[in-house]
């Protein structure tokens, strides 16, 4: 447990960024935070320094990512198909199966030292889901969870036509998190037709613009979501656009 608790979170909106570039940036921040935690534990309390926290918002070009527990056959495109659809493919170190990122999708990467908040991965995932649920409620869209499945779903109660609107996959080491969520705002869901999303082949995927019947203001949605995340985690945001 940290001797010095820091609830300040550096918020950075990275705009549109290549997946590999964003991954490398995440790894840099993640690695620095883990190294600092290890260093702190070798020092007396009065010499320790607080660990940083970050919340990154980003949009990626078309890309498919496969988590550690995923199956490659859940990607239905070969190399030629990926090229035709101008998409890339990566195997990555988060939990979960395969998912898609692309234009019109808000991807959030919280890089948090959970020792600054709470050391409970289940609670961490549920609060991220809750922030999405509250954001959707701001637009009059009822959403929730389905037992046994991560992410946020529509028609989660009757499940006549359950539709996933936000996927999640995280990694944690020494209570420092990386990766996060992918929230479909104005996403082209045809790209989900080239995978078995999260390995689930009997449920659909949707996007907020499809549910509302019109394009959504993505900057506005970001503001709603950022506020809900901040409130739920009791964060104190610090604005920065630095990526160095």
Coordinates of C-alpha atoms in Angstrom, one line a residue, residues 93-240:
X93 CA -1.1 -8.3 -23.2
X94 CA -4.5 -7.4 -21.9
X95 CA -7.2 -9.8 -20.7
X96 CA -10.1 -10.7 -23.0
X97 CA -10.4 -12.0 -26.5
X98 CA -10.6 -10.1 -29.8
X99 CA -12.0 -6.6 -30.4
X100 CA -12.0 -3.8 -32.9
X101 CA -11.0 -0.2 -32.6
X102 CA -11.6 2.4 -35.3
X103 CA -12.9 5.9 -36.2
X104 CA -16.0 6.9 -34.2
X105 CA -15.0 4.9 -31.2
X106 CA -13.8 6.4 -27.9
X107 CA -11.0 4.4 -26.4
X108 CA -10.0 5.1 -22.8
X109 CA -6.8 4.0 -21.2
X110 CA -6.7 4.6 -17.5
X111 CA -3.2 4.1 -16.2
X112 CA -3.9 4.2 -12.5
X113 CA -2.0 3.1 -9.4
X114 CA -5.0 1.5 -7.7
X115 CA -3.1 1.8 -4.4
X116 CA -4.1 5.5 -4.7
X117 CA -7.8 4.5 -4.9
X118 CA -8.6 0.9 -3.9
X119 CA -7.0 -2.5 -4.6
X120 CA -9.9 -4.4 -6.2
X121 CA -9.9 -5.2 -9.9
X122 CA -13.5 -6.3 -9.9
X123 CA -14.5 -3.0 -8.4
X124 CA -12.3 -1.2 -10.9
X125 CA -14.0 -2.9 -13.9
X126 CA -17.5 -2.3 -12.4
X127 CA -16.8 1.4 -11.9
X128 CA -15.6 1.8 -15.5
X129 CA -18.7 0.1 -16.7
X130 CA -20.8 2.3 -14.4
X131 CA -19.3 5.5 -15.9
X132 CA -20.3 4.3 -19.4
X133 CA -23.8 3.4 -18.1
X134 CA -24.3 6.8 -16.6
X135 CA -23.0 8.5 -19.8
X136 CA -25.5 6.6 -21.8
X137 CA -28.3 7.6 -19.4
X138 CA -27.4 11.2 -20.1
X139 CA -28.6 10.5 -23.6
X140 CA -31.7 8.6 -22.6
X141 CA -30.2 5.2 -23.4
X142 CA -30.7 2.5 -20.8
X143 CA -27.7 0.2 -20.5
X144 CA -26.3 -2.3 -18.0
X145 CA -24.4 -5.5 -17.4
X146 CA -25.0 -9.1 -18.4
X147 CA -23.9 -11.7 -15.8
X148 CA -20.7 -13.4 -16.8
X149 CA -19.8 -10.9 -19.5
X150 CA -17.7 -7.8 -19.2
X151 CA -18.6 -4.5 -20.9
X152 CA -21.8 -2.5 -21.2
X153 CA -24.9 -3.8 -23.0
X154 CA -28.2 -2.6 -24.2
X155 CA -31.3 -4.8 -23.7
X156 CA -29.4 -6.4 -20.8
X157 CA -32.6 -7.3 -18.9
X158 CA -34.9 -9.1 -21.3
X159 CA -32.0 -10.0 -23.6
X160 CA -34.3 -10.3 -26.6
X161 CA -31.7 -8.5 -28.7
X162 CA -28.7 -7.8 -26.4
X163 CA -26.2 -5.4 -28.0
X164 CA -22.7 -4.5 -26.7
X165 CA -21.9 -0.8 -26.9
X166 CA -18.7 -0.8 -24.9
X167 CA -16.0 -3.5 -24.7
X168 CA -13.4 -3.8 -21.9
X169 CA -10.0 -5.4 -21.4
X170 CA -7.5 -4.5 -18.8
X171 CA -4.1 -5.4 -17.5
X172 CA -2.8 -4.9 -13.9
X173 CA 0.6 -5.4 -12.4
X174 CA 1.5 -4.3 -8.8
X175 CA -1.9 -2.6 -8.9
X176 CA -1.0 -0.4 -11.8
X177 CA -3.5 -0.7 -14.7
X178 CA -3.3 -0.2 -18.4
X179 CA -5.6 -0.8 -21.5
X180 CA -9.2 -0.1 -20.7
X181 CA -12.5 0.4 -22.7
X182 CA -13.8 1.0 -26.2
X183 CA -17.0 2.9 -26.4
X184 CA -18.8 3.0 -29.7
X185 CA -20.1 6.5 -30.5
X186 CA -20.2 6.9 -34.3
X187 CA -18.5 3.6 -35.1
X188 CA -18.8 1.7 -38.3
X189 CA -20.1 -1.6 -36.9
X190 CA -19.6 -3.4 -40.2
X191 CA -16.0 -3.9 -39.1
X192 CA -17.2 -6.0 -36.2
X193 CA -18.6 -8.4 -38.8
X194 CA -15.0 -9.5 -39.5
X195 CA -14.5 -10.9 -36.0
X196 CA -16.3 -12.8 -33.4
X197 CA -16.3 -9.9 -30.9
X198 CA -14.8 -10.9 -27.6
X199 CA -15.4 -14.5 -28.7
X200 CA -19.2 -14.1 -28.4
X201 CA -21.0 -15.2 -31.5
X202 CA -24.6 -15.0 -30.4
X203 CA -24.9 -11.3 -29.5
X204 CA -24.7 -8.1 -31.6
X205 CA -22.7 -4.9 -31.4
X206 CA -24.1 -1.4 -31.6
X207 CA -23.0 2.2 -31.5
X208 CA -24.6 5.2 -29.8
X209 CA -25.4 7.0 -33.1
X210 CA -27.4 4.0 -34.2
X211 CA -29.4 3.9 -31.0
X212 CA -30.2 7.6 -31.2
X213 CA -30.7 7.7 -35.0
X214 CA -28.2 10.5 -35.6
X215 CA -24.5 11.3 -35.3
X216 CA -23.4 12.2 -31.8
X217 CA -21.1 15.0 -30.7
X218 CA -18.0 13.1 -29.6
X219 CA -16.5 16.0 -27.6
X220 CA -19.7 16.3 -25.6
X221 CA -19.8 12.5 -24.9
X222 CA -16.1 12.7 -23.7
X223 CA -17.0 15.5 -21.3
X224 CA -19.9 13.5 -19.8
X225 CA -17.8 10.3 -19.5
X226 CA -14.8 12.1 -18.0
X227 CA -17.0 13.7 -15.4
X228 CA -18.6 10.4 -14.4
X229 CA -15.2 8.6 -14.2
X230 CA -13.8 11.4 -12.1
X231 CA -16.8 11.3 -9.7
X232 CA -16.9 7.6 -9.3
X233 CA -13.2 7.3 -8.6
X234 CA -13.0 10.6 -6.7
X235 CA -10.3 11.9 -9.0
X236 CA -8.8 15.3 -9.1
X237 CA -8.1 15.9 -12.8
X238 CA -5.0 17.8 -14.1
X239 CA -5.3 18.8 -17.8
X240 CA -2.3 18.2 -20.0

